[in-house]
Tab-separated table of C-alpha atoms (C1' of nucleotides) in Angstrom:
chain	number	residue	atom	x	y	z
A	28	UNK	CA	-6.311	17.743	-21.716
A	29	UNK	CA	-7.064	20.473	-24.428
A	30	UNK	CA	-10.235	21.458	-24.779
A	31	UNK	CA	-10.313	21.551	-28.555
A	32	UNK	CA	-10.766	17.753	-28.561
A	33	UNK	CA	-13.623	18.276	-26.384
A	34	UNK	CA	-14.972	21.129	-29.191
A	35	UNK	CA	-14.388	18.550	-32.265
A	36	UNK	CA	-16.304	16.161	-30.752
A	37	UNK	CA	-19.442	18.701	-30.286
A	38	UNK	CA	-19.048	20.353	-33.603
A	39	UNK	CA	-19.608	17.245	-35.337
A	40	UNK	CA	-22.483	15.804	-33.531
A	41	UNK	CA	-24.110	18.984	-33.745
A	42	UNK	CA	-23.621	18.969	-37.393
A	43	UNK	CA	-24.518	15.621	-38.133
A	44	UNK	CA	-27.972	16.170	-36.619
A	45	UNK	CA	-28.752	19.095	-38.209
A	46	UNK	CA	-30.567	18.183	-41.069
A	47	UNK	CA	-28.782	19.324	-44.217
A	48	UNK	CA	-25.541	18.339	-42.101
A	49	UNK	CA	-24.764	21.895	-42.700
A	50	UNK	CA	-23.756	24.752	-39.869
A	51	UNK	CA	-22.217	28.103	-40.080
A	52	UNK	CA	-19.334	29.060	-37.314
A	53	UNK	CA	-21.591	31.478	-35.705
A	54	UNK	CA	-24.427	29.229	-35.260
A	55	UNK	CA	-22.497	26.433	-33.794
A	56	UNK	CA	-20.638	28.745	-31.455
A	57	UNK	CA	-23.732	29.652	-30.252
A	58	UNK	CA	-24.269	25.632	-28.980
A	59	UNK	CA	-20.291	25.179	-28.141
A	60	UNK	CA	-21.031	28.275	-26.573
A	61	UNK	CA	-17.777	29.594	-27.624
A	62	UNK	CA	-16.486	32.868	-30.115
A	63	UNK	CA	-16.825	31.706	-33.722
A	64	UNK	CA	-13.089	32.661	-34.555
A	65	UNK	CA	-12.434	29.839	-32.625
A	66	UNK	CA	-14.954	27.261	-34.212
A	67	UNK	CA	-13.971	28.467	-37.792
A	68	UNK	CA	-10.078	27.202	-36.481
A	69	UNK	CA	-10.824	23.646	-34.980
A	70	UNK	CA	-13.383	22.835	-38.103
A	71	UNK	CA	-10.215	24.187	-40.335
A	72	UNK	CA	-8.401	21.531	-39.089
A	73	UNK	CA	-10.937	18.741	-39.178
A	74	UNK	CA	-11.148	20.200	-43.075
A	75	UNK	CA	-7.407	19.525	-43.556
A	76	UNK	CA	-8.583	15.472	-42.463
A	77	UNK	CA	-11.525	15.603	-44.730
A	78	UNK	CA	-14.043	15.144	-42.284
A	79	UNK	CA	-15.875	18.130	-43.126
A	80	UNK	CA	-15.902	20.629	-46.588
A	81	UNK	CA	-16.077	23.894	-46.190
A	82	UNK	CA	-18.004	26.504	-48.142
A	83	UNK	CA	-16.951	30.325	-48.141
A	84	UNK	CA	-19.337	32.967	-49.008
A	85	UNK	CA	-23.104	34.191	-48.289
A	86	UNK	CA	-24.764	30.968	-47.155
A	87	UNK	CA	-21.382	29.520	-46.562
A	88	UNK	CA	-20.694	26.798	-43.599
A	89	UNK	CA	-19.006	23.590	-42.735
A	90	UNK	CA	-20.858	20.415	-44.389
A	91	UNK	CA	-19.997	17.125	-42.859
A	92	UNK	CA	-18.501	14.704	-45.151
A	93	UNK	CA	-20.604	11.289	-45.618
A	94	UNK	CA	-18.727	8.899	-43.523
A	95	UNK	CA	-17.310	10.887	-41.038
A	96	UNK	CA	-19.810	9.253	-38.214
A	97	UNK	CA	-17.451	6.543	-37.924
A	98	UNK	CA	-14.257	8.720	-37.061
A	99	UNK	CA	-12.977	7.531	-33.398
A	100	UNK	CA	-11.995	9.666	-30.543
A	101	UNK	CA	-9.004	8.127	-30.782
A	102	UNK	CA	-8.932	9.645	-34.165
A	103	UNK	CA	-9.401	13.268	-32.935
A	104	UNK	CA	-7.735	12.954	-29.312
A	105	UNK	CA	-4.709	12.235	-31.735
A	106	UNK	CA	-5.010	15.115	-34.252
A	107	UNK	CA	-6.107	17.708	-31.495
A	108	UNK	CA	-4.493	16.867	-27.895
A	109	UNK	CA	-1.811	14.536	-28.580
A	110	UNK	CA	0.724	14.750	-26.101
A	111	UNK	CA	-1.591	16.439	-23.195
A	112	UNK	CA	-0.783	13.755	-20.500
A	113	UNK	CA	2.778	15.083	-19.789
A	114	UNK	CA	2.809	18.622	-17.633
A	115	UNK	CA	4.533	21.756	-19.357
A	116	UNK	CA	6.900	21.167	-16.034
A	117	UNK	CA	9.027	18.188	-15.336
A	118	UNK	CA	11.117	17.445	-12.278
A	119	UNK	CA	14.671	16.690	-12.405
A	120	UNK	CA	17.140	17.922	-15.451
A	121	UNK	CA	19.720	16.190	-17.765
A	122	UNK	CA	22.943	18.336	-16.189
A	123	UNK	CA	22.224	17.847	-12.345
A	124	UNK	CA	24.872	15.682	-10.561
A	125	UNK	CA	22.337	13.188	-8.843
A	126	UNK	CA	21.438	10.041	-10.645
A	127	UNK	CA	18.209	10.474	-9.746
A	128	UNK	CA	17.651	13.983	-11.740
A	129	UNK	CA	19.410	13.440	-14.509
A	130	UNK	CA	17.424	9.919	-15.353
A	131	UNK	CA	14.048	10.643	-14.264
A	132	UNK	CA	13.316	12.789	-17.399
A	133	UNK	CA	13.284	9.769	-19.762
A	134	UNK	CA	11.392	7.305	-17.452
A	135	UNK	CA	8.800	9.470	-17.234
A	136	UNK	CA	8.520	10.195	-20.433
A	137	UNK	CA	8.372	6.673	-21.300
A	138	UNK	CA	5.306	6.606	-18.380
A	139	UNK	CA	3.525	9.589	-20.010
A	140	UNK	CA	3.889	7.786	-23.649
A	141	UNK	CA	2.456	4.623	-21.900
A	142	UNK	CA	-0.642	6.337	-20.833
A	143	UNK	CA	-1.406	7.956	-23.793
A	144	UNK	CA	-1.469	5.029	-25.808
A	145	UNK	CA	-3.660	3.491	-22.953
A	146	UNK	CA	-6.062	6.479	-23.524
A	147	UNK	CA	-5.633	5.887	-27.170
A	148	UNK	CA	-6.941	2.177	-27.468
A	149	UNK	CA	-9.526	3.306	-24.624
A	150	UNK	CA	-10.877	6.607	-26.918
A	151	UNK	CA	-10.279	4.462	-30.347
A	152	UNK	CA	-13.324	2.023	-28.668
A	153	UNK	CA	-15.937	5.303	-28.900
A	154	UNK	CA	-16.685	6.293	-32.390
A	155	UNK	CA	-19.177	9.864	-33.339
A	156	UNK	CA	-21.807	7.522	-33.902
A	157	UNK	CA	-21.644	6.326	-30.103
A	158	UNK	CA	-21.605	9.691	-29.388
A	159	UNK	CA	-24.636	10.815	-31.271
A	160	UNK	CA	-26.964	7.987	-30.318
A	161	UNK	CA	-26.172	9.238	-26.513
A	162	UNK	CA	-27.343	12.964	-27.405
A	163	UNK	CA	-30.575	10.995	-29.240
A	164	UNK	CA	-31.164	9.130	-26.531
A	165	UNK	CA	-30.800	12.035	-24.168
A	166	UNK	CA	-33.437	14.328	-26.055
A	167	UNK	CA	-35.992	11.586	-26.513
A	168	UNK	CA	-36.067	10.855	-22.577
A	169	UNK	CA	-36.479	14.332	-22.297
A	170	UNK	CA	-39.313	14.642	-24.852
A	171	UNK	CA	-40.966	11.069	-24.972
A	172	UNK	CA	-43.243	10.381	-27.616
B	19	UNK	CA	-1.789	16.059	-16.455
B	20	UNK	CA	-0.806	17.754	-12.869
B	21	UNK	CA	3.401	18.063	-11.995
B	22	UNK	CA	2.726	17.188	-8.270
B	23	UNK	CA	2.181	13.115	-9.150
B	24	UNK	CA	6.061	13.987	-11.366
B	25	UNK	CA	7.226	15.236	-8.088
B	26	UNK	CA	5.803	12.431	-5.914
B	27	UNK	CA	7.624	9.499	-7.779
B	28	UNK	CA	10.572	11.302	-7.997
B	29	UNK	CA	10.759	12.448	-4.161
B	30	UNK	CA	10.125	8.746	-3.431
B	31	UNK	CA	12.697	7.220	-5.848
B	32	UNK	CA	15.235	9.332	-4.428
B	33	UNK	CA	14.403	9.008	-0.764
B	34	UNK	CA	14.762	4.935	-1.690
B	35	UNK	CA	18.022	5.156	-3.000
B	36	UNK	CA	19.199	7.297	-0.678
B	37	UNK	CA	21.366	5.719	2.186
B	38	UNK	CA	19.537	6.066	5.409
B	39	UNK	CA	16.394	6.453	3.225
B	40	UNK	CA	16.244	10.276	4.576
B	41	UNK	CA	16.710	13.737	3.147
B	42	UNK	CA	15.442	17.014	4.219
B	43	UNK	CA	13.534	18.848	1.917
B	44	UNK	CA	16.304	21.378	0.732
B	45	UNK	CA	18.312	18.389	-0.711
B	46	UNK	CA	15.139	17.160	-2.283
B	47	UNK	CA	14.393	20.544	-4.044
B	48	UNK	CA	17.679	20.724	-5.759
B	49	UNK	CA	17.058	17.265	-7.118
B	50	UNK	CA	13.660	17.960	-8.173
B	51	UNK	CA	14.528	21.235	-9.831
B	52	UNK	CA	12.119	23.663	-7.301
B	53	UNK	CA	11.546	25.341	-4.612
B	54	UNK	CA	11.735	23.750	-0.949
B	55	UNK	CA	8.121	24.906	0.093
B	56	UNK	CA	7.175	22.842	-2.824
B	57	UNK	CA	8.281	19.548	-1.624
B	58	UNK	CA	7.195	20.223	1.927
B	59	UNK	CA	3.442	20.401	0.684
B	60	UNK	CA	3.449	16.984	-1.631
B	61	UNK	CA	5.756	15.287	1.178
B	62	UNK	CA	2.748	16.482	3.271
B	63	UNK	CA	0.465	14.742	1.434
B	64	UNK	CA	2.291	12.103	1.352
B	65	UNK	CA	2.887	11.515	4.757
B	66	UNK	CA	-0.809	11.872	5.561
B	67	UNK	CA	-0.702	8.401	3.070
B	68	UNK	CA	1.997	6.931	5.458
B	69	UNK	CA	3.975	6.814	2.944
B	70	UNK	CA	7.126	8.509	4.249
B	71	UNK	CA	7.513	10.060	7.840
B	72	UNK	CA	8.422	13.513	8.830
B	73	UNK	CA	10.834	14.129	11.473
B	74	UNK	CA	10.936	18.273	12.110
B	75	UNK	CA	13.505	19.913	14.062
B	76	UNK	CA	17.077	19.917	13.837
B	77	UNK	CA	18.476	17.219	11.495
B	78	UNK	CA	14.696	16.857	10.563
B	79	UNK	CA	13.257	15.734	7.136
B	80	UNK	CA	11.709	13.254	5.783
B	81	UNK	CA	11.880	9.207	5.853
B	82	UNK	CA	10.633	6.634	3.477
B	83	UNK	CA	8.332	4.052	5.156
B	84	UNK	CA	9.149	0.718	4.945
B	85	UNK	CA	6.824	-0.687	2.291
B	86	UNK	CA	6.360	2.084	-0.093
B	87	UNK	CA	8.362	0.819	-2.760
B	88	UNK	CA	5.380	-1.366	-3.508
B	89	UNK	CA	3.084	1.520	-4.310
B	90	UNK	CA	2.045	1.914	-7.967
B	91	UNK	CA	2.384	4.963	-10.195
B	92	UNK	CA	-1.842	4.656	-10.099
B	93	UNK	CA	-2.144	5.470	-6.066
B	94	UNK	CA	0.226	8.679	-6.608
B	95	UNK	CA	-1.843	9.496	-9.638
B	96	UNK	CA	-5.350	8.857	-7.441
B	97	UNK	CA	-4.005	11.295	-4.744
B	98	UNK	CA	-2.038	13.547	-6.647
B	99	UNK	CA	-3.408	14.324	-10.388
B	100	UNK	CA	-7.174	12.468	-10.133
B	101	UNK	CA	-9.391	13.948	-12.771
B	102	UNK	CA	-6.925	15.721	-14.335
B	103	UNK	CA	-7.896	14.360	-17.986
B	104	UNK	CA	-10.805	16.671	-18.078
B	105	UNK	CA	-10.072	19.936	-19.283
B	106	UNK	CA	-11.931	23.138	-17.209
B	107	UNK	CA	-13.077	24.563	-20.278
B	108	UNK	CA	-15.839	22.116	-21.682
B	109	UNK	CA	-17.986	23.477	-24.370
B	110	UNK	CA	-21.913	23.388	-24.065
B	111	UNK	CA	-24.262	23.752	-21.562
B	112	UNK	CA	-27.269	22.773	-19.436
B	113	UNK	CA	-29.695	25.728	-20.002
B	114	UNK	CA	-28.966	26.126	-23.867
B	115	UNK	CA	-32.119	25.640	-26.548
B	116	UNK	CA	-29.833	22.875	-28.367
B	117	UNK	CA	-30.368	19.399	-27.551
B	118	UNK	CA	-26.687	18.484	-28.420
B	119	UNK	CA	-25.786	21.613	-26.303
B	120	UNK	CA	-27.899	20.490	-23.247
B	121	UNK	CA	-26.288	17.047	-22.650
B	122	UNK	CA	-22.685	17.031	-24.318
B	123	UNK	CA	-21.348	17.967	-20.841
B	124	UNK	CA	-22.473	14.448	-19.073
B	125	UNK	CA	-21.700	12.857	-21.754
B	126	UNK	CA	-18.040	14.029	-22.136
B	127	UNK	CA	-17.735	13.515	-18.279
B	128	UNK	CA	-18.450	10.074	-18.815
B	129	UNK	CA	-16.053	9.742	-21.951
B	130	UNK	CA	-13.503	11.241	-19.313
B	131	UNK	CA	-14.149	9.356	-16.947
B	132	UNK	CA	-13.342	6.315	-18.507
B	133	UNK	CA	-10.000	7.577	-19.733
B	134	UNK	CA	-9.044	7.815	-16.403
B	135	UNK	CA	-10.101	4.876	-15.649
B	136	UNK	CA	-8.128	3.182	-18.320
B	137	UNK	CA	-4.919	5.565	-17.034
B	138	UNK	CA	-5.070	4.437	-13.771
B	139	UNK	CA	-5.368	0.835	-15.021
B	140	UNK	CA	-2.184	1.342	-16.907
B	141	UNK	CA	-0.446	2.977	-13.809
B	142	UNK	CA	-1.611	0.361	-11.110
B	143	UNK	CA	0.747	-2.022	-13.238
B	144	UNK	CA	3.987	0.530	-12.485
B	145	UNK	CA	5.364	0.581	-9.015
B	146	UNK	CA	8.242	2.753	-7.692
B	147	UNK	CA	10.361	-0.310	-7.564
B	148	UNK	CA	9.993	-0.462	-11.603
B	149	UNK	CA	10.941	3.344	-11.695
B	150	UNK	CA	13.819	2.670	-9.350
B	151	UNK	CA	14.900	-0.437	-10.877
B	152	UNK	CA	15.437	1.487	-14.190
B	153	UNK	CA	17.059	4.397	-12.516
B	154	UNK	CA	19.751	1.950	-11.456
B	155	UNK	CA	20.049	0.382	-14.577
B	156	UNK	CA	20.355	4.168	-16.422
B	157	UNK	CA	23.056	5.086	-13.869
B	158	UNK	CA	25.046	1.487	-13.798
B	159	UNK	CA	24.429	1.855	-17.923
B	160	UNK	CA	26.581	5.386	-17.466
B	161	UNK	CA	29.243	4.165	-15.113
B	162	UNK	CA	29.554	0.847	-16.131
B	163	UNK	CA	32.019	-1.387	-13.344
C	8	DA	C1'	-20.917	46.006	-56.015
C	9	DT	C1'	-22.577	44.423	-51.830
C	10	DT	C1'	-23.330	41.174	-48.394
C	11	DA	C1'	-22.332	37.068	-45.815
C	12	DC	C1'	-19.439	33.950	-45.083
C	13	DT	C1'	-14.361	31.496	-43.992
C	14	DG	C1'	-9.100	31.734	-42.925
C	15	DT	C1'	-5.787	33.327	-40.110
C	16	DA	C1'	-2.974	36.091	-37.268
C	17	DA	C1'	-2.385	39.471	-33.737
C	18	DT	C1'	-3.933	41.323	-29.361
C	19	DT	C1'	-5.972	41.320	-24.990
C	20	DA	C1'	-7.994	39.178	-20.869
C	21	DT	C1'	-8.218	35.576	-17.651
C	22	DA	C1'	-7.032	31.381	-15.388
C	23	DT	C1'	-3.648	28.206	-13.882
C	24	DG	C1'	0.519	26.713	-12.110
C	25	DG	C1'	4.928	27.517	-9.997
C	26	DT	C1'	7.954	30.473	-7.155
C	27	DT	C1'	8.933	32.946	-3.382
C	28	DT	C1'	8.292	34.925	1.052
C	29	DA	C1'	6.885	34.715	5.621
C	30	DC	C1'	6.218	33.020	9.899
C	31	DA	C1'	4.467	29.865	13.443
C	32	DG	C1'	5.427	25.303	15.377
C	33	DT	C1'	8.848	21.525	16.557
C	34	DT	C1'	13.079	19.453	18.065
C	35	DG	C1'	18.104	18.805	19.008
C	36	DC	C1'	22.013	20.862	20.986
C	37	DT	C1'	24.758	23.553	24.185
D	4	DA	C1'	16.713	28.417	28.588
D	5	DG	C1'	17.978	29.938	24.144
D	6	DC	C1'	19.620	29.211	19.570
D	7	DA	C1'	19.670	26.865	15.156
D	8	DA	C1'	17.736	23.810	11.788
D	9	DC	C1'	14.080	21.824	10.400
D	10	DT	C1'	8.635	21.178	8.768
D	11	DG	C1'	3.647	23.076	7.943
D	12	DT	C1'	0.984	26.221	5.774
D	13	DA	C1'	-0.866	30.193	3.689
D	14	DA	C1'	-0.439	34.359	1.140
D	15	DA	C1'	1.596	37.213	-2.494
D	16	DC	C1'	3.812	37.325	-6.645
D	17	DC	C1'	5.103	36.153	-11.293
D	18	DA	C1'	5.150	33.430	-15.641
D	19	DT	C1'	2.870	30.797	-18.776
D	20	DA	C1'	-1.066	28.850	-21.072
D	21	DT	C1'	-5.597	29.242	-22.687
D	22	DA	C1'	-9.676	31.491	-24.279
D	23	DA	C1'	-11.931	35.729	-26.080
D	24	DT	C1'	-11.809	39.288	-29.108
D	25	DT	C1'	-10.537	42.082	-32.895
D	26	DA	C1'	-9.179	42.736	-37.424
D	27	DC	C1'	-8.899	42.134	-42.067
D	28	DA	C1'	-7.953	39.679	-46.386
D	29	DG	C1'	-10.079	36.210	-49.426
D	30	DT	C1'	-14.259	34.032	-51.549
D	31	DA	C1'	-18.813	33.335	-53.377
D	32	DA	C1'	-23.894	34.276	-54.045
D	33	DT	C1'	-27.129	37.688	-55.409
DNA sequence: ATTACTGTAATTATATGGTTTACAGTTGCT
DNA sequence: AGCAACTGTAAACCATATAATTACAGTAAT
């Protein structure tokens, strides 16, 4: 799948740990270890949802919206790599004389749409907070008290 | 997800419903929609499965074992397309200062790893007989007796 | 005004995936 | 034996997709 999903997901751990909640595109390519172009165009989208506001200007950022630890995966496989399970190429074709061509299209189709919403239900079961208790957990075992 | 699992169920479906359960790999490749040298090397693969035999030589190709019909969509998907879910850009990484940085990457493996998991479950319930079961009902739907 | 940000689109670089070519190995036929 | 029709496999080539980079207009704090 698309690896802005996979970008989403860090952008908004990362922000919800900072304290203030508050990051600027360069800082958090930096961790997403990415260019910040392409930061400042996944967070524009998770804007458009309301997850996060966005501030222009000096001391500008992203600011993650109070509630936004309970978004799923589901939730942002859906806006961000919907429709990654089926291959840019398919077998077979509509105008091909054997039965087997000209059907396959549509069955698998229906297979790819059956797997997604498998992945759905499975991705809709792991919310941010899930997510950031893991990276807590992580750094503490690292650094124990 | 990878074209070469596509391929697989459709070589299969049509070798079923072929008479003589045979075809070379010309005939499969204008079913398919590619190139010969394509089919040879899934075919291969799948043969190495036992799931269809290879007869070279003159009047050579390929024959469907008896049995294979009761393979699911999940066993093509295990050989042919396994880990396919993750994407080969993933952000982060070990050596960076951040602590959401340092360990996003195992945790997204394991987020990944799970969708596969529920995938597969959802493709061990298809076999080919489903998929050739509704090819036969597409093509008796088109030229009804 | 100037500086430090975001928004967005266009361009370039790189990786991936599919096509094609090539040729050695195998087998059936005459 | 020798030819023709196949598979097996790898390498070269080409197209497409994805990520990086550049560029610049818009916005807000100082």
């Amino acid at each position: 799948m698309n690896s802005e999903f996979n970008i989403a997901v860090h952008c908004l751990t990362l922000l919800s740990l900072k304290e203030e909640r508050m990051a600027n595109s360069e800082e958090i390519a930096k961790s997403v270890c990415t260019h910040p172009a392409r930061i400042r165009k996944v967070l524009g989208l998770l804007r458009k949802q309301g997850y996060v506001t966005t501030k222009e200007g000096v001391g500008g950022g992203y600011l993650l919206n109070p509630g936004t630890e309970k978004v799923t995966l589901g939730d942002l496989y859906r806006l961000l790599a919907r429709g990654s399970l089926k291959p840019s190429w398919c077998s077979g074709g509509e105008e091909l004389p054997c039965e087997v061509a000209s059907n396959i299209e549509g069955i698998m189709d229906q297979i790819y749409s059956g797997g997604e919403a498998a992945l759905e239900r499975y991705l809709d079961g792991i919310t941010l907070t899930d997510v950031i208790k893991q990276i807590e957990e992580a750094g503490s075992a690292a650094n124990p008290t």
